[in-house]
PDB file of C-alpha atoms in Angstrom:
ATOM      1  CA  UNK A  14     127.174  95.744  78.789  1.00  0.00           C
ATOM      2  CA  UNK A  15     125.590  96.395  82.129  1.00  0.00           C
ATOM      3  CA  UNK A  16     123.151  94.343  84.193  1.00  0.00           C
ATOM      4  CA  UNK A  17     119.394  95.490  84.333  1.00  0.00           C
ATOM      5  CA  UNK A  18     118.156  92.192  85.199  1.00  0.00           C
ATOM      6  CA  UNK A  19     119.277  92.324  89.002  1.00  0.00           C
ATOM      7  CA  UNK A  20     117.966  96.024  89.294  1.00  0.00           C
ATOM      8  CA  UNK A  21     114.410  95.496  88.398  1.00  0.00           C
ATOM      9  CA  UNK A  22     111.301  93.925  90.021  1.00  0.00           C
ATOM     10  CA  UNK A  23     108.252  93.293  87.878  1.00  0.00           C
ATOM     11  CA  UNK A  24     104.927  93.908  89.494  1.00  0.00           C
ATOM     12  CA  UNK A  25     101.730  93.059  87.654  1.00  0.00           C
ATOM     13  CA  UNK A  26      99.025  95.428  88.661  1.00  0.00           C
ATOM     14  CA  UNK A  27      96.091  94.478  86.157  1.00  0.00           C
ATOM     15  CA  UNK A  28      96.978  91.080  84.448  1.00  0.00           C
ATOM     16  CA  UNK A  29      95.610  91.106  80.609  1.00  0.00           C
ATOM     17  CA  UNK A  30      92.013  91.459  80.389  1.00  0.00           C
ATOM     18  CA  UNK A  31      89.145  92.353  78.089  1.00  0.00           C
ATOM     19  CA  UNK A  32      87.724  95.752  79.089  1.00  0.00           C
ATOM     20  CA  UNK A  33      84.157  95.887  78.419  1.00  0.00           C
ATOM     21  CA  UNK A  34      80.910  97.912  79.205  1.00  0.00           C
ATOM     22  CA  UNK A  35      81.950  99.879  82.280  1.00  0.00           C
ATOM     23  CA  UNK A  36      83.170  96.560  83.720  1.00  0.00           C
ATOM     24  CA  UNK A  37      86.371  97.714  86.039  1.00  0.00           C
ATOM     25  CA  UNK A  38      88.772  95.621  87.876  1.00  0.00           C
ATOM     26  CA  UNK A  39      88.949  96.815  91.525  1.00  0.00           C
ATOM     27  CA  UNK A  40      91.853  99.514  92.326  1.00  0.00           C
ATOM     28  CA  UNK A  41      94.980  97.931  93.410  1.00  0.00           C
ATOM     29  CA  UNK A  42      97.544  98.813  95.839  1.00  0.00           C
ATOM     30  CA  UNK A  43     101.215  98.459  95.846  1.00  0.00           C
ATOM     31  CA  UNK A  44     103.848  99.274  97.948  1.00  0.00           C
ATOM     32  CA  UNK A  45     107.401 100.419  96.352  1.00  0.00           C
ATOM     33  CA  UNK A  46     109.369 100.438  99.733  1.00  0.00           C
ATOM     34  CA  UNK A  47     112.993  99.538  98.970  1.00  0.00           C
ATOM     35  CA  UNK A  48     113.116 100.948  95.774  1.00  0.00           C
ATOM     36  CA  UNK A  49     113.795 104.524  94.106  1.00  0.00           C
ATOM     37  CA  UNK A  50     112.268 104.498  90.922  1.00  0.00           C
ATOM     38  CA  UNK A  51     109.112 103.147  89.116  1.00  0.00           C
ATOM     39  CA  UNK A  52     107.838 102.804  85.638  1.00  0.00           C
ATOM     40  CA  UNK A  53     103.960 102.217  84.679  1.00  0.00           C
ATOM     41  CA  UNK A  54     103.414  99.781  81.837  1.00  0.00           C
ATOM     42  CA  UNK A  55     100.213 100.269  80.109  1.00  0.00           C
ATOM     43  CA  UNK A  56      99.858  97.625  77.153  1.00  0.00           C
ATOM     44  CA  UNK A  57      96.375  97.502  75.225  1.00  0.00           C
ATOM     45  CA  UNK A  58      95.308  96.005  71.904  1.00  0.00           C
ATOM     46  CA  UNK A  59      94.006  97.791  68.790  1.00  0.00           C
ATOM     47  CA  UNK A  60      90.477  99.634  70.313  1.00  0.00           C
ATOM     48  CA  UNK A  61      87.827  98.574  67.637  1.00  0.00           C
ATOM     49  CA  UNK A  62      85.865 101.134  65.214  1.00  0.00           C
ATOM     50  CA  UNK A  63      82.639 101.739  67.020  1.00  0.00           C
ATOM     51  CA  UNK A  64      84.117 101.373  70.301  1.00  0.00           C
ATOM     52  CA  UNK A  65      82.934 104.824  72.210  1.00  0.00           C
ATOM     53  CA  UNK A  66      83.780 103.700  75.533  1.00  0.00           C
ATOM     54  CA  UNK A  67      86.970 105.652  77.155  1.00  0.00           C
ATOM     55  CA  UNK A  68      89.341 103.866  79.507  1.00  0.00           C
ATOM     56  CA  UNK A  69      91.397 105.311  82.194  1.00  0.00           C
ATOM     57  CA  UNK A  70      94.123 104.778  84.569  1.00  0.00           C
ATOM     58  CA  UNK A  71      94.054 106.898  87.570  1.00  0.00           C
ATOM     59  CA  UNK A  72      96.962 107.090  90.019  1.00  0.00           C
ATOM     60  CA  UNK A  73      97.138 108.261  93.599  1.00  0.00           C
ATOM     61  CA  UNK A  74     100.013 108.059  96.166  1.00  0.00           C
ATOM     62  CA  UNK A  75     100.215 107.813  99.880  1.00  0.00           C
ATOM     63  CA  UNK A  76     102.801 108.133 102.729  1.00  0.00           C
ATOM     64  CA  UNK A  77     103.170 105.131 105.113  1.00  0.00           C
ATOM     65  CA  UNK A  78     101.642 104.499 108.565  1.00  0.00           C
ATOM     66  CA  UNK A  79     103.144 103.453 111.285  1.00  0.00           C
ATOM     67  CA  UNK A  80     102.310  99.767 110.773  1.00  0.00           C
ATOM     68  CA  UNK A  81     103.248  99.312 106.971  1.00  0.00           C
ATOM     69  CA  UNK A  82     100.019 100.360 105.765  1.00  0.00           C
ATOM     70  CA  UNK A  83      99.298 102.978 103.168  1.00  0.00           C
ATOM     71  CA  UNK A  84      97.848 106.360 104.610  1.00  0.00           C
ATOM     72  CA  UNK A  85      95.426 108.855 103.135  1.00  0.00           C
ATOM     73  CA  UNK A  86      95.895 108.418  99.280  1.00  0.00           C
ATOM     74  CA  UNK A  87      95.865 112.027  97.068  1.00  0.00           C
ATOM     75  CA  UNK A  88      96.029 112.433  93.013  1.00  0.00           C
ATOM     76  CA  UNK A  89      99.438 112.452  91.419  1.00  0.00           C
ATOM     77  CA  UNK A  90     100.549 115.660  90.215  1.00  0.00           C
ATOM     78  CA  UNK A  91     102.345 116.737  87.097  1.00  0.00           C
ATOM     79  CA  UNK A  92     105.670 117.137  89.274  1.00  0.00           C
ATOM     80  CA  UNK A  93     105.109 113.296  90.323  1.00  0.00           C
ATOM     81  CA  UNK A  94     104.679 111.980  86.784  1.00  0.00           C
ATOM     82  CA  UNK A  95     107.419 111.404  83.539  1.00  0.00           C
ATOM     83  CA  UNK A  96     105.813 110.955  79.991  1.00  0.00           C
ATOM     84  CA  UNK A  97     102.450 112.235  80.851  1.00  0.00           C
ATOM     85  CA  UNK A  98     100.372 114.996  82.153  1.00  0.00           C
ATOM     86  CA  UNK A  99      98.070 114.065  84.711  1.00  0.00           C
ATOM     87  CA  UNK A 100      94.609 115.509  85.109  1.00  0.00           C
ATOM     88  CA  UNK A 101      92.633 115.049  88.314  1.00  0.00           C
ATOM     89  CA  UNK A 102      95.255 112.157  89.022  1.00  0.00           C
ATOM     90  CA  UNK A 103      94.338 110.405  85.456  1.00  0.00           C
ATOM     91  CA  UNK A 104      97.378 109.233  83.905  1.00  0.00           C
ATOM     92  CA  UNK A 105      96.444 107.666  80.858  1.00  0.00           C
ATOM     93  CA  UNK A 106      93.259 107.842  78.686  1.00  0.00           C
ATOM     94  CA  UNK A 107      92.353 105.693  75.645  1.00  0.00           C
ATOM     95  CA  UNK A 108      89.199 107.574  74.346  1.00  0.00           C
ATOM     96  CA  UNK A 109      88.994 107.477  70.498  1.00  0.00           C
ATOM     97  CA  UNK A 110      87.763 104.587  68.908  1.00  0.00           C
ATOM     98  CA  UNK A 111      89.792 102.798  66.095  1.00  0.00           C
ATOM     99  CA  UNK A 112      93.212 103.026  67.997  1.00  0.00           C
ATOM    100  CA  UNK A 113      96.450 100.660  67.142  1.00  0.00           C
ATOM    101  CA  UNK A 114      97.581  98.586  69.600  1.00  0.00           C
ATOM    102  CA  UNK A 115     100.289 100.021  71.782  1.00  0.00           C
ATOM    103  CA  UNK A 116     102.515 100.230  74.770  1.00  0.00           C
ATOM    104  CA  UNK A 117     103.035 103.182  76.939  1.00  0.00           C
ATOM    105  CA  UNK A 118     105.554 103.868  79.586  1.00  0.00           C
ATOM    106  CA  UNK A 119     105.069 106.608  82.552  1.00  0.00           C
ATOM    107  CA  UNK A 120     107.637 107.234  85.127  1.00  0.00           C
ATOM    108  CA  UNK A 121     106.398 107.869  88.872  1.00  0.00           C
ATOM    109  CA  UNK A 122     109.156 110.365  90.566  1.00  0.00           C
ATOM    110  CA  UNK A 123     107.139 111.306  93.641  1.00  0.00           C
ATOM    111  CA  UNK A 124     108.225 110.811  96.932  1.00  0.00           C
ATOM    112  CA  UNK A 125     105.523 108.576  98.449  1.00  0.00           C
ATOM    113  CA  UNK A 126     105.694 104.834  99.342  1.00  0.00           C
ATOM    114  CA  UNK A 127     102.622 103.734  98.203  1.00  0.00           C
ATOM    115  CA  UNK A 128     100.640 103.918  94.908  1.00  0.00           C
ATOM    116  CA  UNK A 129      97.100 102.972  94.121  1.00  0.00           C
ATOM    117  CA  UNK A 130      96.242 102.253  90.534  1.00  0.00           C
ATOM    118  CA  UNK A 131      92.404 102.362  89.253  1.00  0.00           C
ATOM    119  CA  UNK A 132      91.663 101.166  85.758  1.00  0.00           C
ATOM    120  CA  UNK A 133      88.232 102.265  84.734  1.00  0.00           C
ATOM    121  CA  UNK A 134      86.172 102.017  81.161  1.00  0.00           C
ATOM    122  CA  UNK A 135      82.815 103.880  80.927  1.00  0.00           C
ATOM    123  CA  UNK A 136      80.248 104.382  78.184  1.00  0.00           C
ATOM    124  CA  UNK A 137      79.338 101.769  75.463  1.00  0.00           C
ATOM    125  CA  UNK A 138      81.766  99.174  74.808  1.00  0.00           C
ATOM    126  CA  UNK A 139      80.380  96.699  72.130  1.00  0.00           C
ATOM    127  CA  UNK A 140      83.551  94.500  71.703  1.00  0.00           C
ATOM    128  CA  UNK A 141      85.881  95.759  74.573  1.00  0.00           C
ATOM    129  CA  UNK A 142      89.544  96.416  74.632  1.00  0.00           C
ATOM    130  CA  UNK A 143      92.393  93.907  75.969  1.00  0.00           C
ATOM    131  CA  UNK A 144      94.522  95.663  78.654  1.00  0.00           C
ATOM    132  CA  UNK A 145      97.173  95.371  80.922  1.00  0.00           C
ATOM    133  CA  UNK A 146      98.852  97.053  83.507  1.00  0.00           C
ATOM    134  CA  UNK A 147     102.534  96.730  85.101  1.00  0.00           C
ATOM    135  CA  UNK A 148     105.083  98.213  87.169  1.00  0.00           C
ATOM    136  CA  UNK A 149     108.972  98.100  87.364  1.00  0.00           C
ATOM    137  CA  UNK A 150     110.440  99.099  90.338  1.00  0.00           C
ATOM    138  CA  UNK A 151     113.707 100.167  89.898  1.00  0.00           C
ATOM    139  CA  UNK A 152     117.158 101.111  91.800  1.00  0.00           C
ATOM    140  CA  UNK A 153     116.566  98.737  95.015  1.00  0.00           C
ATOM    141  CA  UNK A 154     117.971 100.385  97.993  1.00  0.00           C
ATOM    142  CA  UNK A 155     119.716  97.340  99.314  1.00  0.00           C
ATOM    143  CA  UNK A 156     122.388  96.299  96.798  1.00  0.00           C
ATOM    144  CA  UNK A 157     125.809  97.664  96.336  1.00  0.00           C
ATOM    145  CA  UNK A 158     126.198  99.910  93.376  1.00  0.00           C
ATOM    146  CA  UNK A 159     127.435  98.717  90.355  1.00  0.00           C
TER     147      UNK A 159
END
């Protein structure tokens, strides 16, 4: 067996929450400095019958500035993402009512240091949907190869 534990760093982006009636959390910026890979995980509960709201996760990326601060963000493109086809930076959409609970992994292979996550819900959502977003930073640059 190989050690994966010491090669990953989990980061919570959006803690588990009930996304309801266009009430969206603030965008979250995270640096991926020191790591060479990222997997984004969206974990959502079943979406109820009658829920017409659309949930989206938009991903933008930016280079670093001189002072370890994100520069100007731009939407990710298809070449930056594995496991999804971004549209205007949106890498995940949960639009149809009565969806089963699921976990979706999406890989980021772009070359930028900063990622910005924007989770949004729009339209009517009578009961809401439980959802969380996290990322695993992998392949750290400061450990010896195994």
